[in-house]
């Protein structure tokens, strides 16, 4: 599949931005600046970027607890994301959501999700909207290998299939759900073949190869836009960090982790485009520098931003509701 | 008989209760996501990986093996339902619903199945199971990992519900819950795991349905739940410096409720404040207020005051989360209004 030069640059820039964002968040978390749970996406960049390369702001995605990469691939503002993780008033969710609920509906990003299996039914809803209103929008549902075992995921795939909804299910199989290997939690030899149970195409993809993801997602999304119904993609990749920051990762060996790095999606992309003369080394280095600058600016912005005023706890619960019934009495 | 005690954390106390009951009774099994961790991974098959996300069930798999400490897929409806089925047919499962906020994905198995079977079967079945689950704000874990929500369960006929505030109570209540022949919801506050306290060795039971006076006083009764017991105690300490002596009643059990303990304290102090980290509408706090008005009306010399979370989800930002959680200052202000 021929990819236009500008799009190649975009793919590299987004993957590099996700990596730099996650590496920086790991540092800031270790320095004690970020509250709560943080799940990092480094190593899986090719999936979010290869898929979202086919989407516009009018298309929707649902995400997971590991949602920063999906946000960035969907074009959510990195400054506002960083401020959200810092719990600041300038955050994309005004400090109410944090890492696990980061979202930007204006960009078609329907939220990271603290509930494993929370996203698939919502993606069906976005697909139902498009079908009902007769638009050409699609919804992409990212979910983990662990989420593949949740009832909601199966119910959603069946629903999307019987209604021929424009939904693409993208399973990010990073081999583990927390400390549990997918070969233990999944009875099937692969997740993609479960598509047969819902009479939809199921495709197993190398999720560390952004070109492979781009191609498979392109077909699935085009099929959805044509009104031919859902597809299940299973993209295999690795998460470089622990399940969350603070996980000692005793269940993986150093050899296993070193083997992942051999297939680093960003390095693979670099090698491919350089060897084929599609982009130049200078060009890629310039993108790297710009990305570093953007991340530094994002952290500066987040640190300089104020915390939300405490009473903001009481806003945004409803569209309309008697204020005195939201507040505590004492 | 002299029983040796030593200092344990709330986390260790829970671990010890599970260990002792699993030793005593081979029908007690444990299941949940990563309660051992690392299933089928050779170098960690014996000792497990996580022992629960915050290490509460750590090393139980080494002693009891993977037949009795079962890692599950992320399929709460299936494994909590399986706990119901196993309980009805002869085991005493302890299932872990990692965070209480996840009840939405498996509530049918809890409340339509586990809670109602005995009644609908005309008393012929019993469902001796425990669901351990984490509650509470303060961790910065935001909207889907920080709620209390115990009122939802206390509301449901067929379920018992307990929420210990100290390591001592955690161990004794968990042993009681495992031995109980009804389904028991066991609420562990995530901000208490590192709190330490004296815990006796060996087995003992804190009876379900019994509150505990954590501090005596004559001027006002403060009823509190789980972590809020410590907020209430801190408030009581400060009030004492201005000559107000508060009695702090730790409910411990939310269903059944120790109505006598609340009412007899109220009869003594004639004033009531309830501190509850859950949302206020249809809450345990509201239930206690109703109890005071219904059965303790003649004791009351002042309105009942409720110190609760607001009617909002739990926010992420530290500034917002601090506002959400009841503080000693808010408890003191409520007491001052009625004393
Ligand atoms: C309903 C529900 N159950 C359990 C959890 C706790 N939990 C959070 S992430 C996770 C593992 C998810 O694994 P996977 O879907 O493979 O995603 P990954 O973390 O590997 O990206 C679990 C068990 C949760 N958040 N929601
Ligand atoms: Mg996974």
XYZ file of C-alpha atoms and ligand atoms in Angstrom:
696
model
C 0.000 0.000 0.000
C 1.449 3.348 -1.111
C 1.434 5.851 1.738
C 1.707 9.538 0.859
C 4.832 11.243 2.135
C 2.973 13.679 4.378
C 1.166 10.792 5.983
C 4.423 8.934 6.542
C 5.764 11.988 8.344
C 2.587 12.148 10.400
C 2.889 8.470 11.335
C 6.447 8.910 12.508
C 5.703 12.112 14.373
C 2.727 10.570 16.234
C 4.636 7.422 17.181
C 7.587 9.472 18.396
C 5.265 11.796 20.294
C 3.553 8.889 22.055
C 6.907 7.377 23.022
C 8.299 10.673 24.294
C 5.074 11.409 26.174
C 5.085 8.032 27.905
C 8.791 8.112 28.780
C 8.347 11.564 30.272
C 5.219 10.550 32.189
C 7.182 7.639 33.654
C 9.780 10.112 34.924
C 7.261 12.568 36.307
C 5.388 9.743 38.025
C 8.601 8.444 39.585
C 9.281 11.975 40.838
C 5.941 11.836 42.651
C 4.260 14.534 40.582
C 1.345 12.476 39.264
C -1.352 10.980 41.477
C -3.220 7.740 40.913
C -2.673 4.884 38.496
C -0.713 5.379 35.281
C -0.632 2.747 32.516
C 1.862 3.413 29.729
C 1.550 2.564 26.043
C 5.224 2.604 24.993
C 5.915 -0.290 22.628
C 2.379 -0.358 21.206
C 2.528 2.911 19.242
C 2.154 1.299 15.827
C -1.352 0.076 16.663
C -2.961 3.375 17.638
C -1.153 5.300 14.926
C -1.606 2.754 12.133
C -5.349 2.654 12.844
C -6.017 6.339 13.518
C -4.157 7.317 10.328
C -7.433 6.401 8.581
C -9.699 8.434 10.829
C -10.798 12.060 10.942
C -11.991 14.077 13.930
C -15.536 13.070 13.001
C -14.793 9.379 13.522
C -14.912 7.961 17.011
C -12.679 5.754 19.079
C -13.119 4.118 22.451
C -10.029 3.395 24.466
C -8.776 1.557 27.526
C -7.012 2.297 30.817
C -3.866 2.475 28.642
C -5.216 5.411 26.683
C -2.540 8.082 26.196
C -1.420 6.627 22.866
C -4.958 6.520 21.519
C -5.450 10.156 22.505
C -2.303 11.297 20.766
C -3.022 9.252 17.652
C -6.488 10.827 17.544
C -5.030 14.304 17.785
C -5.835 15.295 21.353
C -3.740 18.281 22.460
C -0.644 17.085 24.271
C -0.412 20.092 26.588
C -3.976 19.588 27.758
C -3.258 15.879 28.196
C -0.182 16.489 30.315
C -2.063 19.034 32.426
C -4.815 16.453 32.940
C -2.331 13.895 34.232
C -1.013 16.538 36.629
C -4.587 17.123 37.838
C -4.631 20.726 36.703
C -7.553 22.995 35.828
C -6.194 23.375 32.283
C -6.356 19.624 31.717
C -8.408 18.271 28.851
C -10.961 17.012 31.425
C -10.396 19.932 33.830
C -8.592 17.594 36.220
C -11.696 15.511 36.826
C -10.668 12.412 34.889
C -6.918 11.929 35.035
C -4.932 9.337 33.117
C -7.554 6.611 33.314
C -10.420 8.747 31.996
C -8.640 11.033 29.600
C -10.997 11.978 26.772
C -11.810 14.629 24.206
C -15.173 14.196 22.532
C -14.400 17.081 20.140
C -11.617 14.943 18.710
C -13.796 11.843 18.587
C -11.955 10.333 21.546
C -14.629 8.798 23.768
C -12.375 8.197 26.691
C -9.810 6.024 28.272
C -11.707 3.631 30.481
C -11.207 2.399 33.999
C -13.494 -0.547 33.358
C -12.000 -3.363 31.332
C -14.594 -4.053 28.639
C -16.277 -0.687 29.157
C -15.532 0.551 25.652
C -16.909 -2.017 23.165
C -20.619 -1.354 23.771
C -20.001 2.394 23.553
C -18.291 1.963 20.195
C -21.408 0.133 19.022
C -23.416 3.172 20.054
C -21.239 5.509 18.023
C -21.581 3.149 15.079
C -25.338 3.051 15.554
C -25.428 6.852 15.447
C -23.582 6.865 12.125
C -25.817 4.201 10.673
C -29.008 5.832 11.909
C -28.066 9.265 10.613
C -26.648 7.838 7.412
C -23.198 9.400 7.778
C -19.951 7.761 6.731
C -18.432 7.943 10.217
C -16.879 4.881 11.807
C -16.103 3.875 15.364
C -12.967 2.029 16.378
C -12.898 0.144 19.632
C -9.448 -0.479 21.120
C -9.380 -3.180 23.778
C -6.764 -5.387 25.427
C -6.278 -9.143 25.292
C -7.607 -9.233 28.845
C -10.708 -7.329 27.790
C -11.330 -10.007 25.183
C -12.596 -12.197 28.043
C -15.172 -9.707 29.266
C -18.802 -10.452 28.421
C -19.393 -6.909 27.180
C -16.795 -7.402 24.456
C -18.537 -10.487 23.120
C -21.986 -8.953 23.358
C -20.779 -5.862 21.532
C -19.197 -7.852 18.697
C -22.403 -9.791 18.192
C -24.508 -6.642 18.269
C -22.261 -4.875 15.771
C -22.449 -7.914 13.504
C -26.228 -8.398 13.507
C -26.787 -4.683 12.900
C -23.864 -4.373 10.471
C -22.548 -1.409 12.422
C -19.554 0.560 11.155
C -17.344 -0.556 14.024
C -13.810 -1.930 13.958
C -12.718 -3.927 16.975
C -8.981 -3.625 17.535
C -7.662 -6.048 20.108
C -4.254 -4.959 21.374
C -2.745 -8.253 22.389
C 0.331 -7.267 24.396
C 0.588 -10.820 25.756
C -0.431 -9.995 29.321
C -3.395 -8.813 31.320
C -1.690 -7.448 34.420
C 0.578 -10.360 35.416
C -1.513 -13.005 33.670
C -0.311 -14.268 30.280
C -2.891 -14.265 27.521
C -2.217 -17.931 26.805
C -3.651 -18.656 30.264
C -6.679 -16.364 30.190
C -7.703 -17.131 26.599
C -8.974 -20.577 25.601
C -8.577 -19.964 21.872
C -5.258 -20.204 20.002
C -5.707 -16.601 18.934
C -8.238 -13.853 19.514
C -8.741 -12.946 15.860
C -10.362 -16.305 15.123
C -13.170 -15.517 17.526
C -14.497 -13.276 14.776
C -15.883 -16.424 13.176
C -18.356 -16.729 16.045
C -19.797 -13.371 15.025
C -19.534 -13.924 11.300
C -17.127 -11.054 10.761
C -13.618 -11.006 9.297
C -10.872 -11.599 11.846
C -7.295 -10.643 11.053
C -4.126 -11.318 13.008
C -1.656 -8.460 12.535
C 1.910 -7.775 13.638
C 1.242 -4.811 15.893
C 4.872 -3.742 15.933
C 4.779 -3.120 12.175
C 2.928 0.093 11.510
C 2.698 -0.675 7.797
C 0.921 -3.954 8.497
C -1.459 -2.278 10.929
C -2.072 0.563 8.492
C -2.993 -1.825 5.731
C -5.251 -4.114 7.757
C -6.998 -1.187 9.455
C -7.422 0.563 6.117
C -9.362 -2.377 4.754
C -11.458 -2.841 7.865
C -12.335 0.839 8.120
C -13.183 1.078 4.410
C -15.428 -1.949 4.768
C -17.157 -0.331 7.746
C -17.620 2.932 5.844
C -19.178 1.020 2.963
C -21.796 -0.302 5.363
C -20.538 -3.882 5.251
C -20.209 -4.236 9.001
C -17.572 -4.845 11.637
C -14.128 -6.438 11.567
C -11.965 -7.796 14.363
C -8.244 -7.069 14.190
C -5.880 -8.660 16.674
C -2.629 -6.705 16.809
C 0.227 -8.332 18.702
C 2.718 -6.053 20.393
C 4.522 -5.536 23.688
C 4.211 -3.058 26.490
C 7.639 -1.880 27.562
C 6.684 -0.695 31.038
C 4.903 -2.661 33.734
C 1.141 -3.009 33.813
C 1.035 0.237 35.754
C 3.810 2.361 37.152
C 4.929 0.577 40.288
C 4.557 -2.940 38.857
C 7.809 -4.837 39.517
C 7.126 -7.022 36.446
C 8.436 -10.186 38.093
C 6.485 -12.278 35.580
C 8.693 -11.342 32.615
C 12.357 -12.185 32.139
C 15.021 -9.713 30.974
C 15.572 -11.908 27.900
C 11.902 -11.655 27.006
C 12.003 -7.878 27.321
C 15.188 -7.609 25.285
C 13.522 -9.620 22.526
C 10.639 -7.110 22.397
C 13.035 -4.237 21.909
C 14.443 -5.987 18.858
C 11.118 -5.347 17.202
C 10.643 -1.779 18.342
C 7.924 -0.226 16.156
C 9.621 3.151 15.853
C 13.014 1.730 14.950
C 11.396 -0.608 12.439
C 9.630 2.304 10.816
C 12.874 4.255 10.624
C 14.715 1.363 9.027
C 11.980 0.807 6.460
C 11.589 4.405 5.345
C 15.337 5.001 5.274
C 16.169 1.855 3.360
C 13.441 2.599 0.827
C 14.449 6.249 0.611
C 10.959 7.431 1.584
C 12.101 9.864 4.256
C 15.564 11.138 5.119
C 17.479 10.764 8.335
C 17.622 14.543 8.769
C 13.891 14.742 8.378
C 13.304 12.101 11.037
C 15.788 13.695 13.422
C 14.098 17.043 12.975
C 10.782 15.434 13.894
C 12.379 13.912 16.988
C 13.668 17.311 18.060
C 10.285 18.937 17.527
C 8.624 16.188 19.521
C 11.038 16.656 22.436
C 10.323 20.357 22.391
C 6.579 19.745 22.398
C 6.831 17.419 25.394
C 9.019 19.864 27.318
C 6.509 22.602 26.612
C 3.658 20.355 27.716
C 5.316 19.644 31.061
C 6.123 23.323 31.556
C 2.510 24.179 30.823
C 1.208 21.490 33.183
C 3.489 22.553 36.020
C 2.652 26.222 35.643
C -1.098 25.591 35.555
C -3.253 25.971 38.677
C -5.085 23.186 40.443
C -8.845 23.392 39.989
C -10.657 25.273 42.757
C -12.016 22.680 45.221
C -15.679 23.571 44.644
C -15.291 22.487 41.016
C -15.831 19.034 42.479
C -19.529 19.886 42.281
C -19.731 20.903 38.622
C -20.290 18.761 35.511
C -22.205 16.013 37.320
C -25.410 16.785 35.437
C -26.536 19.172 32.744
C -29.156 20.439 35.174
C -29.697 19.631 38.821
C -30.402 21.630 41.974
C -26.964 22.799 43.145
C -27.793 22.531 46.838
C -28.446 18.819 46.387
C -25.001 18.197 44.954
C -23.101 19.750 47.833
C -22.627 17.962 51.097
C -24.442 19.473 54.012
C -21.451 19.393 56.336
C -5.675 -17.939 78.172
C -3.036 -15.488 77.067
C -3.040 -14.873 73.351
C 0.058 -13.343 71.876
C -0.516 -10.245 69.819
C 1.807 -8.403 67.496
C 1.591 -5.422 65.231
C 0.314 -6.150 61.732
C -0.866 -3.985 58.898
C -4.478 -4.117 57.737
C -3.142 -5.813 54.593
C -1.289 -8.466 56.617
C -4.286 -9.009 58.863
C -6.477 -9.806 55.869
C -3.824 -12.086 54.429
C -3.553 -13.905 57.751
C -7.306 -14.396 58.033
C -7.383 -15.976 54.582
C -4.393 -18.164 55.399
C -5.833 -19.441 58.671
C -9.228 -20.210 57.194
C -7.706 -21.962 54.198
C -5.628 -24.091 56.555
C -8.605 -24.919 58.702
C -11.109 -25.643 55.965
C -10.170 -27.265 52.643
C -13.388 -26.034 51.050
C -12.225 -22.428 51.260
C -10.861 -21.316 47.891
C -9.724 -17.944 46.641
C -10.294 -16.524 43.201
C -9.860 -13.285 41.340
C -7.699 -11.451 38.844
C -4.012 -11.897 39.692
C -4.749 -13.028 43.270
C -1.683 -15.179 42.668
C -0.558 -13.786 39.326
C 1.778 -15.248 36.735
C -0.334 -18.347 36.082
C 1.491 -20.925 33.939
C 4.706 -18.845 33.897
C 7.356 -21.301 34.934
C 9.705 -19.172 36.984
C 6.834 -17.813 39.017
C 4.340 -20.672 39.022
C 5.143 -21.551 42.651
C 5.255 -18.204 44.389
C 2.937 -16.216 42.125
C 3.510 -12.725 40.765
C 1.259 -10.050 42.203
C -0.780 -11.546 45.015
C -3.526 -9.052 44.154
C -2.977 -5.570 42.719
C -1.932 -4.191 46.108
C -0.337 -7.380 47.423
C -3.050 -8.409 49.882
C -3.119 -12.080 48.861
C 0.625 -12.337 48.363
C 2.234 -15.756 48.933
C -1.029 -17.598 49.609
C -0.499 -19.533 46.396
C 2.853 -20.867 47.681
C 1.107 -22.516 50.584
C -2.171 -23.602 48.994
C -1.302 -24.093 45.338
C -3.079 -22.999 42.216
C -5.940 -25.431 42.770
C -7.141 -23.263 45.635
C -5.774 -19.859 44.671
C -7.222 -19.307 41.235
C -6.222 -16.549 38.871
C -9.214 -15.696 36.702
C -9.671 -14.054 33.325
C -11.183 -10.569 33.429
C -14.641 -12.109 33.488
C -16.228 -10.999 36.742
C -19.718 -12.159 35.836
C -18.356 -15.643 35.170
C -16.110 -16.097 38.178
C -18.297 -14.365 40.747
C -21.199 -16.366 39.397
C -19.008 -19.456 39.688
C -18.407 -18.546 43.318
C -22.178 -18.509 43.814
C -22.510 -21.898 42.153
C -19.626 -23.367 44.124
C -21.040 -22.000 47.369
C -24.468 -23.485 46.768
C -22.889 -26.863 46.060
C -20.389 -27.160 48.870
C -17.371 -24.850 48.715
C -16.727 -21.659 50.649
C -15.314 -19.404 47.950
C -13.724 -16.047 48.610
C -13.950 -14.080 45.370
C -12.112 -10.831 44.840
C -13.920 -8.055 43.008
C -10.822 -5.924 42.639
C -12.464 -2.507 43.034
C -16.066 -2.197 44.164
C -16.675 0.178 41.250
C -16.523 -2.893 38.978
C -19.737 -4.310 40.423
C -21.582 -3.140 37.343
C -20.179 -5.920 35.196
C -21.256 -8.714 37.551
C -24.127 -7.400 39.642
C -26.671 -9.876 38.348
C -24.665 -12.765 39.738
C -24.346 -10.984 43.075
C -27.847 -9.714 43.676
C -30.213 -11.770 41.530
C -28.339 -15.021 42.012
C -26.167 -15.068 45.132
C -28.397 -12.909 47.284
C -31.777 -14.348 46.332
C -31.282 -18.076 45.759
C -31.933 -19.128 49.310
C -35.162 -17.180 49.531
C -36.468 -18.221 46.151
C -35.594 -21.861 46.850
C -37.674 -21.773 49.999
C -34.669 -21.896 52.324
C -33.261 -25.128 50.909
C -30.037 -23.567 49.641
C -27.311 -21.623 51.365
C -24.669 -19.478 49.729
C -21.606 -19.308 52.007
C -19.373 -17.017 50.000
C -17.409 -13.840 50.547
C -16.754 -11.091 48.041
C -13.706 -9.069 49.069
C -13.563 -5.688 47.390
C -11.639 -2.417 47.634
C -13.366 0.855 48.398
C -12.490 4.440 48.952
C -11.026 7.690 47.702
C -7.653 9.222 48.509
C -5.488 7.367 46.016
C -6.055 9.691 43.078
C -7.632 6.773 41.278
C -10.544 8.872 39.952
C -14.102 8.099 38.949
C -14.088 4.341 38.385
C -11.699 3.143 41.111
C -12.506 5.263 44.164
C -16.105 4.848 45.238
C -17.510 3.263 48.393
C -20.890 2.119 47.074
C -21.500 -0.171 50.053
C -24.968 1.302 50.449
C -25.934 -0.404 47.184
C -25.167 -3.784 48.741
C -26.485 -3.016 52.226
C -29.765 -2.224 50.493
C -30.123 -5.734 49.098
C -31.908 -8.462 51.028
C -29.859 -11.636 51.163
C -26.454 -9.946 51.348
C -24.517 -9.124 54.483
C -22.014 -6.271 54.375
C -19.047 -5.452 56.612
C -16.406 -2.713 56.450
C -13.556 -3.003 58.974
C -11.569 0.065 60.031
C -8.638 -1.567 61.867
C -6.312 -4.540 61.365
C -7.876 -6.279 64.376
C -11.380 -5.957 63.011
C -10.282 -6.833 59.487
C -8.926 -10.197 60.568
C -11.767 -11.083 62.908
C -14.498 -9.962 60.534
C -13.007 -11.779 57.554
C -12.827 -15.015 59.528
C -16.438 -14.482 60.584
C -17.438 -13.741 56.994
C -15.828 -16.916 55.659
C -17.553 -19.002 58.339
C -20.892 -17.322 57.795
C -23.428 -19.333 55.816
C -24.729 -16.293 53.928
C -23.063 -14.257 51.177
C -20.996 -11.491 52.752
C -19.620 -8.384 51.057
C -16.276 -7.531 52.681
C -15.213 -3.933 52.017
C -11.506 -3.116 52.342
C -10.547 0.550 52.296
C -7.488 0.945 50.069
C -6.143 3.825 52.183
C -6.041 1.574 55.258
C -3.831 -1.219 53.912
C -0.676 0.207 55.470
C -2.288 1.133 58.761
C -0.903 -0.989 61.593
C -2.365 -2.221 64.863
C -2.309 -4.988 67.433
C -3.592 -8.277 66.061
C -3.812 -11.498 68.082
C -2.208 -14.627 66.696
C -4.448 -17.546 65.877
C -8.072 -17.428 65.035
C -10.740 -15.248 66.547
C -13.992 -13.881 65.294
C -15.413 -10.375 65.303
C -19.121 -11.075 65.091
C -20.983 -9.753 62.066
C -23.663 -7.306 63.154
C -21.789 -5.857 66.138
C -20.573 -2.271 66.226
C -17.642 -1.227 68.375
C -17.177 1.814 70.585
C -13.780 3.103 69.494
C -13.861 6.041 71.924
C -16.163 6.799 74.843
C -17.727 10.166 75.472
C -20.901 11.766 76.815
C -21.510 14.825 74.687
C -22.172 13.578 71.177
C -22.251 10.253 69.312
C -20.256 10.096 66.104
C -21.141 7.008 64.072
C -18.548 6.262 61.405
C -17.709 3.641 58.783
C -14.377 2.242 57.599
C -11.708 4.917 57.090
C -14.093 7.553 58.432
C -13.675 6.019 61.893
C -10.164 7.500 61.933
C -11.428 10.865 60.722
C -14.007 10.755 63.518
C -11.367 9.831 66.099
C -9.163 12.706 64.984
C -12.122 15.089 65.254
C -12.947 13.710 68.705
C -9.389 14.273 69.872
C -9.468 17.892 68.812
C -12.948 18.462 70.241
C -11.725 17.111 73.548
C -9.293 20.024 73.838
C -12.285 22.352 73.901
C -14.129 20.209 76.431
C -16.445 18.293 74.104
C -16.227 14.518 74.613
C -17.424 12.584 71.599
C -18.281 8.901 71.564
C -17.107 7.256 68.351
C -19.134 4.242 67.245
C -17.489 2.160 64.523
C -20.365 0.447 62.741
C -18.164 -2.362 61.339
C -21.269 -4.085 59.941
C -23.551 -2.256 57.553
C -26.007 -5.122 57.171
C -27.109 -6.364 59.597
C -26.818 -3.122 61.508
C -26.124 -2.946 65.242
C -29.128 -0.786 65.981
C -28.779 -1.288 69.739
C -25.238 0.080 69.797
C -26.264 3.224 67.939
C -29.389 3.744 70.006
C -27.775 3.130 73.377
C -24.970 5.566 72.592
C -27.574 8.055 71.457
C -29.543 7.525 74.664
C -26.403 8.546 76.525
C -25.240 11.529 74.455
C -28.581 12.654 72.940
C -26.791 14.001 69.880
C -25.785 12.279 66.660
C -23.365 12.918 63.814
C -22.804 10.287 61.119
C -19.605 10.253 59.037
C -19.788 8.313 55.785
C -17.479 8.519 52.751
C -20.201 7.176 50.449
C -22.507 9.420 48.420
C -25.313 10.791 50.585
C -28.545 9.917 48.801
C -30.099 6.640 50.055
C -26.885 6.035 51.987
C -25.953 4.135 55.126
C -25.652 7.563 56.782
C -29.238 8.331 55.803
C -30.269 4.924 57.144
C -28.675 5.697 60.520
C -30.436 9.061 60.609
C -33.722 7.306 59.872
C -33.020 4.840 62.682
C -32.408 7.717 65.096
C -35.621 9.443 64.103
C -37.671 6.262 64.041
C -36.483 4.408 67.137
C -34.466 7.076 68.969
C -36.648 10.128 68.568
C -37.140 10.608 72.277
C -33.398 10.602 72.886
C -32.640 13.340 70.392
C -31.932 16.812 71.735
C -30.762 18.192 68.397
C -31.006 17.493 64.666
C -28.972 14.590 63.302
C -26.011 15.779 61.207
C -24.588 13.860 58.274
C -20.993 14.374 57.149
C -20.678 12.641 53.791
C -19.182 12.878 50.337
C -21.090 15.135 47.958
C -23.548 13.781 45.384
C -20.813 13.515 42.727
C -18.475 10.859 41.367
C -14.956 10.901 42.827
C -12.809 13.492 41.026
C -9.199 12.907 39.997
C -7.308 16.080 40.866
C -5.876 16.157 44.403
C -7.515 19.515 45.109
C -10.919 18.149 44.142
C -10.479 14.788 45.833
C -9.501 16.470 49.120
C -12.724 18.438 48.915
C -14.717 15.265 48.264
C -13.529 13.243 51.266
C -14.982 14.162 54.682
C -12.374 15.783 56.937
C -12.010 16.152 60.707
C -12.741 19.865 60.224
C -16.118 19.088 58.675
C -16.925 16.648 61.473
C -15.961 19.243 64.074
C -18.138 21.859 62.381
C -21.096 19.460 62.387
C -20.592 18.675 66.081
C -20.360 22.365 66.971
C -23.718 22.997 65.348
C -25.505 20.667 67.725
C -23.502 20.687 70.954
C -14.090 -4.699 34.995
C -12.666 -4.576 35.401
N -12.038 -5.641 35.951
C -10.760 -5.544 36.338
C -10.072 -4.374 36.191
C -8.634 -4.256 36.673
N -7.721 -4.212 35.526
C -7.314 -3.056 34.997
S -6.374 -3.268 33.655
C -6.465 -4.940 33.791
C -5.764 -5.797 32.784
C -6.179 -5.473 31.409
O -5.502 -6.285 30.519
P -5.633 -6.048 28.969
O -7.069 -5.931 28.601
O -4.846 -7.091 28.312
O -4.988 -4.610 28.745
P -3.472 -4.163 28.973
O -3.377 -3.690 30.371
O -2.590 -5.326 28.720
O -3.272 -3.057 28.008
C -7.249 -5.311 34.877
C -7.525 -6.682 35.294
C -10.761 -3.281 35.637
N -10.173 -2.088 35.497
N -12.042 -3.405 35.242
Mg -2.896 -7.042 27.662
